[in-house]
Amino acid sequence: MLNEIVNRLRGQLRVRAESAFPERILNLCGARDLSFWDLEWESPTAFTCRLSRRDWHALRRAAKNLDCTLTVVRREGAPYFLFRFRHRTALVTGLVACALSLFLGSFFIWDFSVEGNETVPTEQILRALEKNGVGMGTFGLSLNGEDIRNHVLLDIPELSWIAVNVSGCRANVQVRERTPVPELVSKQKPANVVARRAGLVLKVRALDGVACVLPGTSVAEGQILISGVEDTETVGARILTGMGTVTARTWYSLDTAVPLRAEEKRYTGEEKLGVSLIFGTHRVKFFRNSSIEGAEYDKITNRHPWSLLGVSLPVTLVTERYRFYETDLVEQSPAQAEKAAEAVLTEYLNSLAGPYGTVKSTLCSARQKGDTLLVTLKAECEEQIGESVPIYTQASDGDT
């Protein structure tokens, strides 16, 4: 296989030899050390074989004194393929320019890939790199990894490590995010644990301070659950930092009003297409149509990065399809409106109770009032209701 590739790169010929004594031609090749392969006999006096360009010219000169006929059946390989374009100057110039552009362009960065980030957005990392001289079209061999790392880490404190590895025209950015340091609770500051919202206490866990409620007790919002003041018989009152958790059953009642006549999109069937090319960071629009201004439409954008032979090019084809529509007032049934409102209220409920506990049960009810449906969602949750409040803050609020 390797020999076949080499022979085609340097060029080979399929030659037909005819003679009354064809063995003389084979003996001549052996005496002159001329390589031939793929020998096929067509008749007792003729055969075909393949030779390299150099050996073909040597055989033709040596066979002048032999009574034989040598005919080239087929020319194969890269030299003969390129020789066809010898009179097409513009095409050859374009191919050479394209090859030269690909070769020179491989030394510049045209594509980025970011790995290792979970909370820090990729856009923020790319903006920080561009600010420090690593962007589209940057010469890859001129990058100073240590200098980039020092400056980017100052711009993004959430990162603890970053490395930029250039492979061809792609920059592989690997980052490692900093593990957040947990906030230290100062035991020097007196505080109480108070109820964030009203509920029925299920479990009390006091890590420091004095528990003021027992399981089964109903508490109101703002009530002290774990006190930071402890009364002792020997030294009197002792100031502590109230810490702990209080789990309780809580109840929510959320309301919303949903109109029974809502606007709905109706596509007119009219569509327009916009095409543009992005060269690096510059965008070139081919079709400008100002008639879409003021109209209602949905825009669907597709990006198609270009590549050649697996090499990413700094060119991206962007197509924008505009689908025009009109809005109509559509009647919806109370059941549909209630279902949509219940989904919205459930999502809002999860945002309220989700960070602190779980939702145990929900009950949705609705009543119609004219063209409006009033929807109520009642829920029972189990969550942690205690929050730490400094004692001096409570005292200041009381004085006020």
XYZ file of C-alpha atoms in Angstrom:
400
model
C 0.000 0.000 0.000
C 2.809 2.401 0.873
C 4.658 1.611 -2.350
C 1.479 2.271 -4.332
C 1.114 5.711 -2.750
C 4.777 6.549 -3.389
C 4.569 5.433 -7.016
C 1.478 7.541 -7.652
C 3.058 10.589 -6.048
C 6.155 10.387 -8.254
C 4.230 9.203 -11.328
C 3.954 5.844 -13.104
C 3.072 4.532 -16.564
C 1.248 1.484 -17.893
C 3.398 0.286 -20.841
C 2.609 -2.266 -23.530
C 5.614 -4.103 -25.027
C 5.347 -6.189 -28.208
C 8.222 -8.179 -29.755
C 8.916 -11.504 -31.441
C 11.155 -12.290 -28.481
C 9.543 -10.433 -25.498
C 11.858 -12.162 -23.031
C 14.673 -9.947 -24.358
C 12.842 -6.898 -22.986
C 12.539 -8.512 -19.552
C 16.217 -9.476 -19.620
C 17.084 -5.912 -20.571
C 15.132 -4.605 -17.543
C 16.968 -7.024 -15.289
C 20.365 -6.065 -16.702
C 19.697 -2.321 -16.349
C 18.115 -2.735 -12.879
C 14.780 -1.310 -14.066
C 11.849 -2.049 -11.753
C 8.515 -3.153 -13.223
C 5.361 -4.632 -11.662
C 1.805 -5.732 -12.455
C 3.031 -7.803 -15.413
C 0.183 -9.179 -17.576
C 0.622 -11.302 -20.742
C -1.753 -10.403 -23.551
C -0.285 -12.883 -26.040
C 2.913 -14.917 -26.486
C 4.504 -11.844 -28.063
C 3.004 -8.959 -26.005
C 2.633 -8.013 -22.377
C 1.827 -4.951 -20.250
C 3.477 -3.735 -17.033
C 3.911 -0.648 -14.901
C 7.121 1.377 -14.599
C 8.163 4.578 -12.933
C 8.820 7.659 -15.029
C 12.597 7.393 -14.594
C 12.730 3.687 -15.514
C 10.437 4.251 -18.513
C 12.805 6.788 -20.047
C 15.781 4.476 -19.401
C 13.967 1.494 -20.985
C 12.977 3.499 -24.034
C 16.599 4.551 -24.640
C 17.946 1.030 -24.093
C 15.354 -0.650 -26.357
C 16.208 1.357 -29.481
C 18.416 -1.476 -30.803
C 15.784 -4.161 -30.092
C 13.096 -5.198 -32.556
C 10.209 -4.229 -30.302
C 7.362 -1.740 -29.948
C 6.819 0.104 -26.688
C 3.505 1.921 -26.245
C 2.280 3.963 -23.297
C -1.210 2.718 -22.422
C -1.941 5.038 -19.485
C -0.187 7.682 -17.410
C -0.981 7.772 -13.702
C 0.031 9.818 -10.653
C 0.271 13.366 -9.345
C 2.798 14.792 -11.879
C 0.595 13.896 -14.867
C -2.544 15.165 -13.095
C -0.947 18.534 -12.380
C 0.535 18.705 -15.875
C -2.992 19.024 -17.297
C -3.322 22.466 -15.768
C -0.120 23.909 -17.212
C -2.096 26.230 -19.518
C -4.657 27.278 -16.869
C -2.689 30.021 -15.182
C -5.565 31.447 -13.154
C -6.539 28.044 -11.761
C -2.959 27.153 -10.845
C -2.470 30.554 -9.239
C -5.667 30.106 -7.233
C -4.644 26.653 -6.050
C -1.214 27.889 -5.010
C -2.740 30.898 -3.241
C -5.273 28.678 -1.469
C -2.581 26.250 -0.338
C -0.388 29.125 0.805
C -3.299 30.715 2.686
C -4.066 27.443 4.446
C -0.432 27.002 5.371
C -0.012 30.526 6.705
C -3.472 30.552 8.315
C -2.613 27.487 10.369
C -0.258 29.682 12.421
C -3.130 31.912 13.554
C -6.011 31.197 15.943
C -9.430 30.985 14.281
C -11.343 28.743 16.684
C -11.675 28.309 20.455
C -12.770 25.429 22.665
C -13.215 25.909 26.422
C -13.223 22.985 28.849
C -13.563 22.684 32.615
C -15.917 25.590 33.336
C -19.220 24.898 35.079
C -20.317 28.148 36.720
C -18.166 30.680 34.858
C -19.719 31.400 31.414
C -17.651 30.580 28.340
C -18.313 34.074 26.973
C -16.733 35.653 30.032
C -13.587 33.546 29.598
C -13.314 34.404 25.893
C -13.797 38.135 26.602
C -11.037 38.024 29.219
C -8.713 36.273 26.751
C -9.491 38.811 24.037
C -8.815 41.634 26.494
C -5.366 40.136 27.114
C -4.467 39.697 23.456
C -5.814 36.233 22.652
C -8.604 36.529 20.097
C -9.556 35.692 16.536
C -6.548 36.064 14.269
C -3.915 36.042 17.006
C -0.537 34.616 15.984
C -0.401 31.316 17.872
C 3.381 31.111 18.243
C 3.564 34.481 20.014
C 1.458 33.488 23.038
C 2.996 33.668 26.486
C 1.126 31.128 28.612
C 2.325 32.435 31.967
C 1.496 36.033 31.131
C -1.991 35.076 29.913
C -2.640 33.020 33.022
C -1.603 35.797 35.398
C -3.769 38.460 33.743
C -6.874 36.308 33.160
C -6.897 35.044 36.746
C -6.912 38.660 37.915
C -9.889 39.441 35.656
C -11.838 36.315 36.694
C -11.289 35.602 40.398
C -13.579 32.551 40.166
C -10.826 30.674 38.280
C -7.848 29.102 39.999
C -5.997 27.916 36.874
C -6.111 28.427 33.109
C -4.005 27.127 30.224
C -4.154 27.902 26.503
C -2.809 25.174 24.212
C -2.644 25.988 20.505
C -3.115 23.097 18.093
C -2.982 24.312 14.512
C -5.537 27.107 14.193
C -7.533 26.059 17.283
C -6.871 27.256 20.834
C -7.871 24.710 23.483
C -8.591 26.611 26.687
C -8.595 24.495 29.840
C -9.724 26.069 33.099
C -10.211 25.004 36.678
C -12.685 26.825 38.863
C -11.866 27.937 42.359
C -13.598 26.057 45.166
C -15.561 28.672 47.120
C -14.408 29.116 50.697
C -17.293 28.509 53.086
C -18.328 31.532 55.062
C -16.989 31.303 58.588
C -19.508 31.891 61.315
C -18.099 34.182 63.944
C -18.921 33.040 67.445
C -17.994 36.486 68.718
C -21.157 38.077 67.302
C -24.331 37.392 69.342
C -27.282 36.296 67.240
C -30.710 34.667 67.447
C -32.276 32.172 65.094
C -35.713 33.529 64.162
C -38.514 32.140 62.017
C -38.273 33.111 58.382
C -41.983 32.339 57.983
C -44.808 30.898 60.061
C -45.169 27.143 60.440
C -45.559 24.087 62.651
C -42.226 22.984 64.115
C -41.247 19.368 63.405
C -37.624 19.224 64.512
C -35.236 21.549 66.368
C -31.462 21.187 66.224
C -29.623 23.788 68.318
C -25.877 23.874 67.698
C -25.275 26.869 69.961
C -27.699 28.870 72.062
C -30.947 27.928 73.787
C -33.855 26.319 71.937
C -37.016 28.351 72.607
C -39.551 26.097 70.839
C -40.379 22.409 70.901
C -41.580 20.079 68.126
C -45.323 20.472 67.641
C -45.279 24.206 68.407
C -46.805 26.722 66.022
C -44.560 29.719 65.402
C -45.131 33.071 63.751
C -42.884 34.891 61.327
C -40.044 36.643 63.167
C -40.435 34.594 66.377
C -37.211 33.610 68.161
C -36.533 29.883 67.712
C -33.006 29.604 69.149
C -31.952 32.374 71.527
C -28.455 33.740 71.778
C -28.993 34.769 75.402
C -28.646 32.098 78.094
C -29.637 32.776 81.712
C -27.401 31.102 84.274
C -27.715 31.052 88.075
C -24.024 31.727 88.658
C -22.978 34.490 86.224
C -26.368 35.753 85.045
C -27.049 36.240 81.345
C -24.479 34.833 78.919
C -24.374 36.042 75.325
C -23.983 33.284 72.674
C -24.164 32.959 68.918
C -27.441 31.226 68.227
C -26.903 28.570 65.586
C -28.986 25.626 64.427
C -31.775 24.475 62.136
C -35.529 24.286 62.663
C -37.609 22.123 60.328
C -41.303 22.922 60.125
C -44.454 22.373 58.107
C -45.393 25.481 56.165
C -48.359 26.439 54.040
C -48.537 28.618 50.942
C -51.489 30.200 49.168
C -50.676 31.694 45.761
C -53.188 33.463 43.497
C -53.169 34.651 39.922
C -55.692 35.932 37.379
C -55.755 34.501 33.857
C -57.734 36.159 31.028
C -59.890 33.744 29.063
C -59.205 35.661 25.860
C -55.527 35.538 24.997
C -53.421 36.572 22.013
C -52.177 33.793 19.779
C -49.720 33.807 16.889
C -51.013 33.069 13.407
C -48.296 32.715 10.767
C -49.139 34.388 7.481
C -46.940 32.091 5.400
C -44.659 34.936 4.335
C -40.981 34.268 4.914
C -37.773 36.104 4.124
C -34.211 34.878 4.188
C -31.131 36.857 5.145
C -27.625 35.578 4.399
C -24.357 36.913 5.755
C -20.744 35.833 6.147
C -18.634 36.401 9.240
C -14.916 36.792 8.493
C -13.207 36.619 11.869
C -15.040 39.350 13.778
C -16.370 41.245 10.739
C -19.816 40.534 9.345
C -20.802 41.061 5.711
C -24.520 41.064 4.841
C -25.500 40.151 1.310
C -29.172 41.089 1.472
C -30.472 44.136 3.322
C -34.235 44.449 3.576
C -35.606 47.351 5.585
C -39.241 46.411 4.936
C -39.221 44.020 7.902
C -38.910 46.923 10.339
C -42.033 47.307 12.430
C -43.454 43.925 11.418
C -44.009 41.053 13.818
C -41.894 38.018 13.032
C -39.920 35.144 14.496
C -36.242 35.019 13.575
C -34.516 31.660 13.264
C -30.725 31.917 13.058
C -28.458 29.091 11.881
C -24.658 29.226 11.934
C -22.517 27.025 9.705
C -18.755 27.259 10.400
C -16.635 26.446 7.358
C -13.733 24.029 7.344
C -11.398 22.638 4.704
C -9.782 19.210 5.033
C -10.581 19.224 8.741
C -9.008 22.670 9.248
C -11.366 25.281 10.716
C -11.618 28.438 8.638
C -12.336 31.920 10.057
C -15.531 32.012 8.015
C -19.045 31.334 9.260
C -22.156 31.313 7.085
C -25.149 32.778 8.921
C -28.693 32.331 7.633
C -31.571 34.222 9.213
C -35.105 33.160 8.391
C -37.906 35.597 9.222
C -41.387 34.094 9.706
C -44.062 36.786 9.801
C -47.173 36.382 11.907
C -50.247 38.225 13.126
C -51.820 38.099 16.580
C -55.454 37.159 17.065
C -57.588 37.062 20.182
C -58.460 33.436 20.852
C -60.923 32.103 23.389
C -59.493 29.443 25.692
C -61.487 27.132 27.914
C -61.379 27.506 31.712
C -59.708 24.093 31.943
C -56.860 25.184 29.648
C -56.430 28.463 31.507
C -56.399 26.686 34.867
C -53.787 24.202 33.665
C -51.510 26.974 32.380
C -51.898 29.008 35.574
C -51.214 25.957 37.740
C -47.935 25.352 35.899
C -46.853 28.975 36.471
C -47.832 28.936 40.153
C -46.085 25.585 40.712
C -42.868 26.943 39.227
C -43.102 30.028 41.456
C -43.787 27.829 44.490
C -40.678 25.766 43.803
C -38.605 28.950 43.629
C -39.898 29.960 47.078
C -39.684 26.646 48.926
C -37.128 24.756 46.840
C -33.972 26.269 48.401
C -35.173 25.412 51.904
C -37.110 22.147 51.606
C -39.622 20.182 49.557
C -43.243 20.521 48.506
C -45.360 17.782 50.068
C -48.781 18.383 48.495
C -50.636 20.930 46.360
C -54.283 21.726 45.653
C -55.396 23.969 42.797
C -58.827 25.611 42.562
C -60.325 28.161 40.186
C -63.366 30.378 39.872
C -64.480 32.459 36.934
C -65.167 36.154 37.252
C -66.328 37.616 33.970
C -63.637 37.124 31.310
C -61.042 36.340 33.972
C -60.274 33.084 35.761
C -58.986 33.419 39.333
C -56.707 30.473 40.121
C -55.511 29.632 43.640
C -52.771 27.151 44.475
C -52.506 25.946 48.055
C -49.498 23.897 49.085
C -48.035 22.192 52.126
C -44.254 22.104 52.427
C -41.556 20.885 54.764
C -38.658 23.290 55.003
C -36.016 24.846 57.198
C -37.461 28.123 58.502
C -34.686 29.321 60.831
C -32.411 32.203 59.874
C -29.687 33.860 61.929
C -30.235 37.508 62.880
C -27.704 39.495 64.946
C -29.043 40.531 68.320
C -27.958 44.154 67.936
C -30.002 44.378 64.727
C -33.103 43.190 66.551
C -32.420 45.660 69.374
C -32.062 48.531 66.891
C -35.303 47.578 65.175
C -37.040 47.419 68.564
C -35.797 50.866 69.532
C -36.994 52.260 66.273
